[in-house]
CSV table of C-alpha atoms and ligand atoms in Angstrom, one decimal:
chain,number,residue,atom,x,y,z
A,285,MET,CA,0.0,0.0,0.0
A,286,ARG,CA,2.7,2.4,1.2
A,287,ARG,CA,5.0,1.3,-1.7
A,288,ALA,CA,2.2,1.9,-4.2
A,289,ALA,CA,1.7,5.4,-2.7
A,290,VAL,CA,5.4,6.2,-3.0
A,291,LEU,CA,5.5,5.0,-6.6
A,292,GLY,CA,2.4,7.1,-7.3
A,293,ALA,CA,4.0,10.1,-5.8
A,294,LYS,CA,7.2,9.6,-7.9
A,295,ARG,CA,5.1,9.2,-11.0
A,296,ALA,CA,3.1,12.3,-10.3
A,297,THR,CA,6.3,14.3,-9.7
A,298,ALA,CA,7.9,12.9,-12.9
A,299,ALA,CA,4.8,13.7,-14.9
A,300,ALA,CA,4.8,17.3,-13.5
A,301,SER,CA,8.4,17.9,-14.5
A,302,LEU,CA,7.9,16.4,-18.0
A,303,LEU,CA,5.0,18.8,-18.4
A,304,ARG,CA,7.0,21.7,-17.2
A,305,ALA,CA,9.8,20.8,-19.6
A,306,ARG,CA,7.4,20.6,-22.5
A,307,LEU,CA,5.9,24.0,-21.6
A,308,ARG,CA,9.2,25.7,-20.8
A,309,GLY,CA,9.7,28.5,-23.2
A,310,THR,CA,6.4,28.1,-24.9
A,311,ALA,CA,5.0,31.6,-24.6
A,312,GLY,CA,1.4,31.8,-23.6
A,313,HIS,CA,1.1,28.4,-22.0
A,314,ALA,CA,-0.1,28.3,-18.4
A,315,MET,CA,2.4,26.7,-16.1
A,316,ALA,CA,1.7,25.6,-12.5
A,317,THR,CA,4.5,26.6,-10.2
A,318,ILE,CA,3.2,25.1,-7.1
A,319,PRO,CA,3.9,21.3,-7.0
A,320,PRO,CA,1.3,18.7,-6.0
A,321,PRO,CA,1.2,18.5,-2.2
A,322,GLN,CA,3.2,15.5,-1.0
A,323,GLU,CA,0.7,14.8,1.8
A,324,LEU,CA,-2.0,14.2,-0.8
A,325,LEU,CA,0.1,11.6,-2.5
A,326,ARG,CA,0.0,9.5,0.6
A,327,PRO,CA,-3.1,7.4,1.4
A,328,LEU,CA,-5.8,8.9,3.6
A,329,ALA,CA,-5.2,8.0,7.3
A,330,VAL,CA,-8.3,7.4,9.5
A,331,PRO,CA,-7.5,5.7,12.8
A,332,GLN,CA,-10.0,3.5,14.6
A,333,ARG,CA,-11.7,5.5,17.3
A,334,LEU,CA,-14.7,5.0,19.6
A,335,LEU,CA,-16.5,8.3,19.5
A,336,LEU,CA,-18.2,8.8,22.9
A,337,GLY,CA,-18.1,12.6,22.9
A,338,PRO,CA,-21.1,14.8,22.2
A,339,GLY,CA,-21.1,13.9,18.5
A,340,PRO,CA,-20.4,12.8,15.9
A,341,SER,CA,-21.0,9.2,16.9
A,342,ASN,CA,-19.6,6.1,15.1
A,343,VAL,CA,-21.4,5.2,11.8
A,344,PRO,CA,-22.7,1.6,11.5
A,345,PRO,CA,-21.5,-0.4,8.5
A,346,ARG,CA,-25.0,-0.3,6.9
A,347,ILE,CA,-25.0,3.5,6.9
A,348,LEU,CA,-21.4,3.7,5.7
A,349,ALA,CA,-22.3,1.4,2.8
A,350,ALA,CA,-25.2,3.6,1.9
A,351,GLY,CA,-23.0,6.7,1.8
A,352,GLY,CA,-20.5,4.8,-0.4
A,353,ARG,CA,-23.0,4.0,-3.1
A,354,GLN,CA,-22.7,5.3,-6.7
A,355,LEU,CA,-24.3,8.7,-7.3
A,356,LEU,CA,-27.6,9.5,-8.9
A,357,GLY,CA,-28.4,12.8,-10.5
A,358,HIS,CA,-29.9,15.2,-8.0
A,359,MET,CA,-33.1,15.5,-10.1
A,360,HIS,CA,-33.4,11.9,-11.1
A,361,PRO,CA,-36.8,10.4,-10.1
A,362,GLU,CA,-35.1,7.8,-8.0
A,363,MET,CA,-33.2,10.5,-6.0
A,364,LEU,CA,-36.5,12.5,-5.5
A,365,GLN,CA,-37.9,9.2,-4.3
A,366,VAL,CA,-35.1,8.9,-1.7
A,367,MET,CA,-35.8,12.5,-0.6
A,368,ASP,CA,-39.5,11.6,-0.2
A,369,GLU,CA,-38.4,8.6,2.0
A,370,ILE,CA,-36.2,10.9,4.1
A,371,LYS,CA,-39.2,13.2,4.5
A,372,ALA,CA,-41.4,10.4,5.7
A,373,GLY,CA,-38.6,9.3,8.1
A,374,ILE,CA,-38.3,12.8,9.5
A,375,GLN,CA,-42.1,13.1,9.9
A,376,TYR,CA,-41.9,9.8,11.9
A,377,ALA,CA,-38.8,10.8,14.0
A,378,PHE,CA,-40.4,14.2,14.8
A,379,GLN,CA,-43.9,12.8,15.2
A,380,THR,CA,-45.4,15.3,12.8
A,381,ARG,CA,-47.7,15.4,9.8
A,382,ASN,CA,-46.3,18.8,8.7
A,383,ARG,CA,-46.0,19.0,4.9
A,384,LEU,CA,-43.1,21.4,5.1
A,385,THR,CA,-40.6,18.8,6.3
A,386,LEU,CA,-37.2,18.3,4.8
A,387,ALA,CA,-33.4,18.1,5.4
A,388,VAL,CA,-31.2,21.1,4.8
A,389,SER,CA,-27.8,20.5,3.1
A,390,GLY,CA,-25.6,21.3,6.0
A,391,THR,CA,-25.0,20.5,9.7
A,392,GLY,CA,-27.1,21.4,12.7
A,393,HIS,CA,-26.0,25.1,12.6
A,394,CYS,CA,-27.3,25.2,9.0
A,395,ALA,CA,-30.7,24.1,10.2
A,396,MET,CA,-30.5,26.6,13.1
A,397,GLU,CA,-29.8,29.4,10.7
A,398,ALA,CA,-32.5,28.2,8.3
A,399,ALA,CA,-35.1,28.2,11.1
A,400,LEU,CA,-34.2,31.7,12.3
A,401,LEU,CA,-33.6,33.4,9.0
A,402,ASN,CA,-36.9,32.2,7.5
A,403,LEU,CA,-38.9,32.9,10.6
A,404,LEU,CA,-37.5,36.3,11.6
A,405,GLU,CA,-37.5,39.6,9.8
A,406,ARG,CA,-35.6,42.8,10.8
A,407,GLY,CA,-37.3,44.2,13.9
A,408,ASP,CA,-39.1,41.1,15.0
A,409,THR,CA,-38.7,40.3,18.7
A,410,VAL,CA,-37.3,36.9,19.5
A,411,LEU,CA,-36.9,35.5,23.0
A,412,VAL,CA,-34.0,33.1,23.4
A,413,ALA,CA,-33.8,30.8,26.4
A,414,VAL,CA,-30.1,30.7,27.2
A,415,ASN,CA,-28.8,28.0,29.6
A,416,GLY,CA,-25.7,27.0,27.6
A,417,ILE,CA,-24.0,27.6,24.3
A,418,TRP,CA,-26.9,26.8,21.9
A,419,GLY,CA,-29.0,29.7,23.2
A,420,GLN,CA,-26.0,31.9,23.0
A,421,ARG,CA,-25.5,30.9,19.3
A,422,ALA,CA,-29.2,31.4,18.5
A,423,ALA,CA,-29.1,34.8,20.0
A,424,ASP,CA,-26.0,35.6,18.0
A,425,ILE,CA,-27.6,34.5,14.7
A,426,ALA,CA,-30.9,36.3,15.4
A,427,GLY,CA,-28.9,39.5,16.2
A,428,ARG,CA,-27.1,39.3,12.8
A,429,LEU,CA,-30.6,39.1,11.2
A,430,GLY,CA,-31.5,42.4,12.7
A,431,ALA,CA,-34.1,40.9,15.2
A,432,GLU,CA,-34.7,42.4,18.6
A,433,VAL,CA,-33.1,39.7,20.8
A,434,ARG,CA,-34.2,39.3,24.3
A,435,GLU,CA,-32.6,36.6,26.5
A,436,LEU,CA,-34.0,34.5,29.3
A,437,LEU,CA,-31.1,33.3,31.4
A,438,LYS,CA,-30.5,30.3,33.5
A,439,PRO,CA,-27.2,29.0,34.9
A,440,PRO,CA,-25.6,26.1,33.0
A,441,GLY,CA,-27.0,22.8,34.3
A,442,GLU,CA,-30.5,24.1,34.9
A,443,TYR,CA,-33.7,24.1,32.7
A,444,PHE,CA,-36.6,26.5,32.3
A,445,THR,CA,-39.9,26.0,34.1
A,446,LEU,CA,-43.2,26.9,32.5
A,447,ARG,CA,-43.3,29.8,34.9
A,448,ASP,CA,-39.9,31.2,33.7
A,449,ILE,CA,-41.2,31.0,30.2
A,450,GLN,CA,-44.6,32.5,30.9
A,451,GLU,CA,-42.9,35.5,32.6
A,452,GLY,CA,-40.5,35.9,29.7
A,453,LEU,CA,-43.4,35.8,27.1
A,454,ALA,CA,-45.5,38.2,29.1
A,455,ARG,CA,-42.7,40.7,29.5
A,456,HIS,CA,-41.1,40.6,26.0
A,457,LYS,CA,-44.0,39.6,23.8
A,458,PRO,CA,-41.8,37.9,21.2
A,459,SER,CA,-43.0,36.6,17.9
A,460,VAL,CA,-40.7,33.5,18.4
A,461,LEU,CA,-39.3,31.7,21.4
A,462,PHE,CA,-36.1,29.7,20.9
A,463,ILE,CA,-35.3,26.8,23.3
A,464,THR,CA,-32.9,23.9,23.3
A,465,HIS,CA,-34.4,20.4,24.0
A,466,GLY,CA,-31.1,18.6,24.5
A,467,GLU,CA,-28.5,21.1,25.8
A,468,SER,CA,-25.4,19.3,24.8
A,469,SER,CA,-23.0,21.7,26.4
A,470,THR,CA,-24.4,21.2,29.8
A,471,GLY,CA,-26.2,17.8,29.6
A,472,VAL,CA,-29.7,19.2,30.4
A,473,LEU,CA,-32.9,17.9,29.0
A,474,GLN,CA,-35.5,20.7,28.7
A,475,PRO,CA,-39.1,19.6,29.5
A,476,LEU,CA,-41.3,20.6,26.6
A,477,GLN,CA,-44.8,19.7,27.9
A,478,GLY,CA,-47.1,22.7,27.8
A,479,LEU,CA,-44.6,25.0,26.2
A,480,GLY,CA,-46.2,25.1,22.7
A,481,GLU,CA,-49.6,25.9,24.1
A,482,LEU,CA,-48.2,28.6,26.4
A,483,CYS,CA,-46.4,30.2,23.4
A,484,HIS,CA,-49.5,30.2,21.3
A,485,ARG,CA,-51.5,31.8,24.1
A,486,HIS,CA,-49.0,34.6,24.0
A,487,GLY,CA,-49.0,34.9,20.2
A,488,SER,CA,-45.5,33.5,19.9
A,489,LEU,CA,-44.2,30.6,17.8
A,490,LEU,CA,-42.1,27.9,19.5
A,491,LEU,CA,-38.7,27.0,17.9
A,492,VAL,CA,-36.9,24.0,19.3
A,493,ASP,CA,-33.4,22.7,18.8
A,494,ALA,CA,-33.3,18.9,19.0
A,495,VAL,CA,-29.9,18.3,17.4
A,496,ALA,CA,-28.7,16.3,20.4
A,497,SER,CA,-31.9,14.8,21.6
A,498,LEU,CA,-33.9,13.5,18.6
A,499,GLY,CA,-34.4,9.8,18.9
A,500,GLY,CA,-32.8,9.8,22.4
A,501,ALA,CA,-35.6,11.4,24.4
A,502,PRO,CA,-39.4,11.8,23.6
A,503,ILE,CA,-40.2,14.7,21.4
A,504,LEU,CA,-43.7,14.9,19.8
A,505,MET,CA,-43.8,17.9,17.5
A,506,ASP,CA,-47.6,17.9,16.7
A,507,GLN,CA,-48.8,16.9,20.1
A,508,GLN,CA,-46.5,19.4,21.8
A,509,GLU,CA,-47.4,22.2,19.4
A,510,ILE,CA,-43.9,22.9,18.3
A,511,ASP,CA,-43.8,25.2,15.4
A,512,VAL,CA,-40.2,24.7,14.1
A,513,LEU,CA,-38.1,21.7,15.0
A,514,TYR,CA,-34.7,20.8,13.7
A,515,SER,CA,-32.0,18.2,14.3
A,516,GLY,CA,-28.8,16.8,12.9
A,517,SER,CA,-27.6,13.6,11.3
A,518,GLN,CA,-24.5,12.8,13.3
A,519,LYS,CA,-25.9,12.1,16.7
A,520,VAL,CA,-28.6,9.5,17.4
A,521,LEU,CA,-29.2,9.0,13.7
A,522,SER,CA,-25.6,7.8,13.5
A,523,ALA,CA,-25.1,9.2,10.0
A,524,PRO,CA,-22.2,11.4,9.0
A,525,PRO,CA,-22.6,15.1,9.6
A,526,GLY,CA,-23.8,17.2,6.6
A,527,SER,CA,-27.6,17.0,6.5
A,528,ALA,CA,-30.1,18.3,9.0
A,529,PRO,CA,-33.8,17.5,9.4
A,530,ILE,CA,-36.2,20.4,9.9
A,531,SER,CA,-40.0,20.9,9.9
A,532,PHE,CA,-42.4,23.8,10.1
A,533,SER,CA,-45.9,23.9,11.4
A,534,GLU,CA,-48.8,25.5,9.6
A,535,ARG,CA,-48.5,28.5,11.9
A,536,ALA,CA,-44.8,28.9,11.1
A,537,ARG,CA,-45.6,28.5,7.4
A,538,GLU,CA,-48.2,31.3,7.6
A,539,LYS,CA,-45.7,33.6,9.3
A,540,MET,CA,-43.2,32.9,6.5
A,541,LEU,CA,-45.9,33.6,3.9
A,542,ARG,CA,-46.6,37.0,5.5
A,543,ARG,CA,-43.0,38.1,5.2
A,544,LYS,CA,-42.5,41.6,3.7
A,545,THR,CA,-38.9,40.9,2.7
A,546,LYS,CA,-37.2,37.8,1.2
A,547,PRO,CA,-35.2,35.6,3.6
A,548,PRO,CA,-31.6,36.9,3.5
A,549,SER,CA,-30.2,33.6,2.3
A,550,PHE,CA,-30.9,32.1,-1.1
A,551,TYR,CA,-29.4,28.8,-0.2
A,552,LEU,CA,-31.6,28.4,2.8
A,553,ASP,CA,-34.8,30.1,1.5
A,554,MET,CA,-37.6,27.7,2.7
A,555,GLY,CA,-39.7,28.7,-0.4
A,556,TRP,CA,-37.1,27.3,-2.7
A,557,LEU,CA,-36.3,24.3,-0.5
A,558,ALA,CA,-39.9,23.4,0.0
A,559,ASN,CA,-40.3,23.2,-3.8
A,560,TYR,CA,-37.2,21.1,-4.3
A,561,TRP,CA,-38.4,18.7,-1.6
A,562,GLY,CA,-41.9,18.4,-3.1
A,563,CYS,CA,-43.6,20.2,-0.2
A,564,ASP,CA,-45.7,22.5,-2.5
A,565,ASP,CA,-48.0,21.9,-5.4
A,566,LYS,CA,-45.5,23.1,-8.1
A,567,PRO,CA,-43.2,20.9,-10.2
A,568,ARG,CA,-39.9,20.3,-8.4
A,569,MET,CA,-37.1,22.6,-9.7
A,570,TYR,CA,-33.4,22.6,-9.3
A,571,HIS,CA,-32.3,24.8,-6.4
A,572,HIS,CA,-28.9,23.4,-5.5
A,573,THR,CA,-27.2,20.1,-6.1
A,574,ALA,CA,-28.2,17.9,-3.1
A,575,PRO,CA,-25.4,16.2,-1.2
A,576,ILE,CA,-26.6,12.9,-2.6
A,577,ASN,CA,-24.4,10.6,-0.6
A,578,SER,CA,-25.2,12.4,2.6
A,579,PHE,CA,-28.9,11.9,1.8
A,580,PHE,CA,-28.3,8.2,1.2
A,581,SER,CA,-26.7,8.0,4.7
A,582,LEU,CA,-29.4,10.0,6.3
A,583,ARG,CA,-32.1,7.8,4.7
A,584,GLU,CA,-30.5,4.7,6.2
A,585,GLY,CA,-30.1,6.4,9.6
A,586,LEU,CA,-33.8,7.2,9.6
A,587,ALA,CA,-34.6,3.7,8.3
A,588,MET,CA,-32.7,2.1,11.3
A,589,LEU,CA,-34.6,4.4,13.7
A,590,ALA,CA,-37.9,3.4,12.1
A,591,GLU,CA,-37.0,-0.3,12.3
A,592,LEU,CA,-36.0,0.0,16.0
A,593,GLY,CA,-39.0,2.1,16.8
A,594,LEU,CA,-38.9,5.5,18.6
A,595,GLU,CA,-40.1,4.1,21.9
A,596,SER,CA,-37.4,1.4,21.9
A,597,SER,CA,-34.8,4.0,21.0
A,598,TRP,CA,-35.9,6.3,23.8
A,599,GLU,CA,-35.8,3.4,26.3
A,600,ARG,CA,-32.4,2.2,25.1
A,601,HIS,CA,-30.8,5.7,25.6
A,602,ARG,CA,-32.5,6.1,29.0
A,603,ALA,CA,-31.3,2.7,30.2
A,604,ASN,CA,-27.7,3.1,29.1
A,605,CYS,CA,-27.6,6.6,30.5
A,606,THR,CA,-28.8,5.3,33.8
A,607,LEU,CA,-26.1,2.6,33.8
A,608,LEU,CA,-23.5,5.2,33.0
A,609,CYS,CA,-24.6,7.5,35.7
A,610,GLN,CA,-24.5,4.7,38.3
A,611,GLY,CA,-21.0,3.7,37.2
A,612,LEU,CA,-19.7,7.3,37.3
A,613,ARG,CA,-21.0,7.8,40.8
A,614,GLU,CA,-19.3,4.5,41.8
A,615,LEU,CA,-16.0,6.0,40.5
A,616,GLY,CA,-16.6,8.8,42.9
A,617,LEU,CA,-17.5,11.3,40.2
A,618,GLU,CA,-20.2,14.0,40.6
A,619,LEU,CA,-22.9,14.3,38.0
A,620,PHE,CA,-23.3,17.9,36.8
A,621,VAL,CA,-27.1,17.8,36.4
A,622,LYS,CA,-28.6,17.2,39.9
A,623,GLU,CA,-32.2,16.2,39.0
A,624,GLU,CA,-32.3,12.8,37.3
A,625,ALA,CA,-35.3,13.6,35.1
A,626,ALA,CA,-33.4,16.7,33.8
A,627,ARG,CA,-30.5,14.6,32.5
A,628,LEU,CA,-30.1,14.3,28.8
A,629,PRO,CA,-30.1,10.6,28.0
A,630,THR,CA,-27.7,11.1,25.0
A,631,ILE,CA,-25.0,13.2,26.7
A,632,THR,CA,-24.0,12.9,30.3
A,633,THR,CA,-22.0,15.7,32.0
A,634,VAL,CA,-19.8,15.0,35.0
A,635,ARG,CA,-17.8,17.5,37.0
A,636,VAL,CA,-14.1,17.6,36.3
A,637,PRO,CA,-12.8,15.7,39.4
A,638,GLU,CA,-11.0,17.9,41.9
A,639,GLY,CA,-7.2,18.1,41.3
A,640,TYR,CA,-7.3,16.9,37.7
A,641,ALA,CA,-6.8,18.8,34.5
A,642,TRP,CA,-9.7,17.8,32.1
A,643,GLN,CA,-7.4,18.0,29.1
A,644,GLU,CA,-5.2,15.4,30.5
A,645,ILE,CA,-8.1,13.0,31.1
A,646,THR,CA,-9.5,13.4,27.5
A,647,ALA,CA,-6.0,13.1,26.0
A,648,PHE,CA,-5.3,10.0,28.1
A,649,LEU,CA,-8.5,8.3,26.9
A,650,MET,CA,-7.7,9.2,23.3
A,651,ASN,CA,-4.1,8.0,23.4
A,652,GLU,CA,-4.4,5.0,25.7
A,653,HIS,CA,-7.9,3.7,24.9
A,654,GLY,CA,-8.6,5.1,21.4
A,655,LEU,CA,-11.8,6.6,22.9
A,656,GLU,CA,-13.1,10.1,22.6
A,657,ILE,CA,-14.9,12.0,25.4
A,658,ALA,CA,-15.0,15.8,25.5
A,659,GLY,CA,-14.5,18.7,27.9
A,660,GLY,CA,-17.1,21.4,28.3
A,661,LEU,CA,-18.2,23.9,25.7
A,662,GLY,CA,-19.0,27.6,26.0
A,663,PRO,CA,-20.2,28.2,29.6
A,664,SER,CA,-19.3,24.7,30.7
A,665,VAL,CA,-15.6,24.8,29.6
A,666,GLY,CA,-13.3,23.7,32.5
A,667,LYS,CA,-16.3,22.6,34.5
A,668,VAL,CA,-17.4,19.3,33.0
A,669,LEU,CA,-16.5,16.2,31.0
A,670,ARG,CA,-19.1,15.2,28.4
A,671,ILE,CA,-19.8,11.6,27.5
A,672,GLY,CA,-22.1,10.8,24.6
A,673,LEU,CA,-23.9,7.5,24.1
A,674,MET,CA,-25.9,8.0,20.9
A,675,GLY,CA,-27.7,5.8,18.4
A,676,TYR,CA,-25.3,3.0,17.3
A,677,ASN,CA,-23.0,3.9,20.2
A,678,SER,CA,-25.6,3.7,22.9
A,679,THR,CA,-24.8,0.1,24.2
A,680,LYS,CA,-24.0,-1.5,27.5
A,681,ASP,CA,-20.6,-2.5,26.1
A,682,ASN,CA,-19.7,1.1,25.5
A,683,VAL,CA,-20.8,2.0,29.0
A,684,ASP,CA,-18.4,-0.6,30.3
A,685,ARG,CA,-15.6,0.6,28.0
A,686,VAL,CA,-15.9,4.3,28.9
A,687,LEU,CA,-16.1,3.5,32.7
A,688,GLY,CA,-13.1,1.2,32.5
A,689,ALA,CA,-11.1,3.8,30.6
A,690,LEU,CA,-12.1,6.5,33.1
A,691,ARG,CA,-11.1,4.3,36.1
A,692,ASP,CA,-7.7,3.9,34.4
A,693,ALA,CA,-7.4,7.7,33.8
A,694,LEU,CA,-8.2,8.5,37.4
A,695,GLN,CA,-5.5,6.2,38.6
A,696,ARG,CA,-2.9,7.2,36.0
A,697,CYS,CA,-3.4,10.9,35.3
A,698,ARG,CA,-1.4,13.3,37.2
A,699,ARG,CA,-3.1,15.1,40.1
A,700,SER,CA,-2.2,18.7,40.4
A,701,ARG,CA,-0.9,20.0,43.7
A,702,LEU,CA,-3.5,22.8,43.9
B,1186,PMP,N1,-27.5,22.3,18.7
B,1186,PMP,C1,-27.1,21.3,19.5
B,1186,PMP,C2,-27.9,21.1,20.7
B,1186,PMP,C3,-25.9,20.6,19.3
B,1186,PMP,O1,-25.5,19.7,20.2
B,1186,PMP,C4,-25.2,20.9,18.1
B,1186,PMP,C5,-23.9,20.1,17.8
B,1186,PMP,N2,-23.1,19.8,18.9
B,1186,PMP,C6,-25.6,21.9,17.3
B,1186,PMP,C7,-26.8,22.6,17.6
B,1186,PMP,C8,-24.8,22.3,16.1
B,1186,PMP,O2,-24.7,21.2,15.2
B,1186,PMP,P1,-23.5,21.1,14.1
B,1186,PMP,O3,-22.3,21.0,14.9
B,1186,PMP,O4,-23.9,19.8,13.4
B,1186,PMP,O5,-23.5,22.3,13.3
């Protein structure tokens, strides 16, 4: 393999110098002066790793195989059929009958921007529930769109009660409330029951980020009256990052139809995307070239969830998270989220043990065990370690592996003399 790569590199270099010699002195001929990068003439290196951080998670062979299939054209009827299947899969995963349901060609942030920039116009008031990085990011994006951003704050590790939200809605009278269901920077699961109805009583739409929670904890878009819901492909769906499910209720669609100005992004304009995804009555038109292989993978991720069943998936994540939490406590570690019911079943946060540097623990796990867990993010940096058990990776075996690796780290990592 390596010999072949070296031979390939030599051949490419020889071909380049032959070409240069031929062109030398030939006026008017373009000549590349920067040689082919040597690193690209070596084979791609991808080490084996168990991804037990907050995402991405490992991709099962079936989904990898789907992503490796030959391309179809992005407007071929068979491709449009795959997109229809994805749409049905998202409707199932979200528990919605919304017609305006599709996957944007990008990661979770892309869906977050798509939701905000289609819903909000300059001057609209948006209330953002901030108890971690995702609220901070949503507030940043909404501010860039010229919206009047109001923030409802809670310390990292806590969730919002209906009373908190009610007070915020009454005070700020927003047209949209943004909240994160699975706060992956802190490990908090936000209760959603009653929120939609409350928002609607106050003339507000409810926008929910479920990137880290979809398939791992119950979320019932229609029953919970959620107006816009989005997720990602690389967490419980166990597909590679690059496509993000999103859905809009009739109320949200009506608000978008009432816009006085076009959405500020062509790529993420829901009018165009709705048409490409067959969510309107017009013939489907080219908008952008779909990331075909990402869609194949997403289709398989959704198919695996449909085969397992949502309830079984929720239960599996809950059971493995409970096992993990027990094991962490037995190691003498302290869980960051106090209330059991408020713990996100997909991502568990544990306080950085006293006297240890979190970077040393994560590096030790990576180097000695080929296993990824993460430190904190945004407001939780330096405070927590984050362990993800999502989709294909949510197994008892992985609980045992990460607990064993952590036990080893606690014994072998250097304790500071603080
Ligand atoms: N929201 C939440 C809750 C997330 O966990 C993430 C990813 N960690 C995102 C949004 C952003 O997704 P992405 O990294 O795929 O853009």
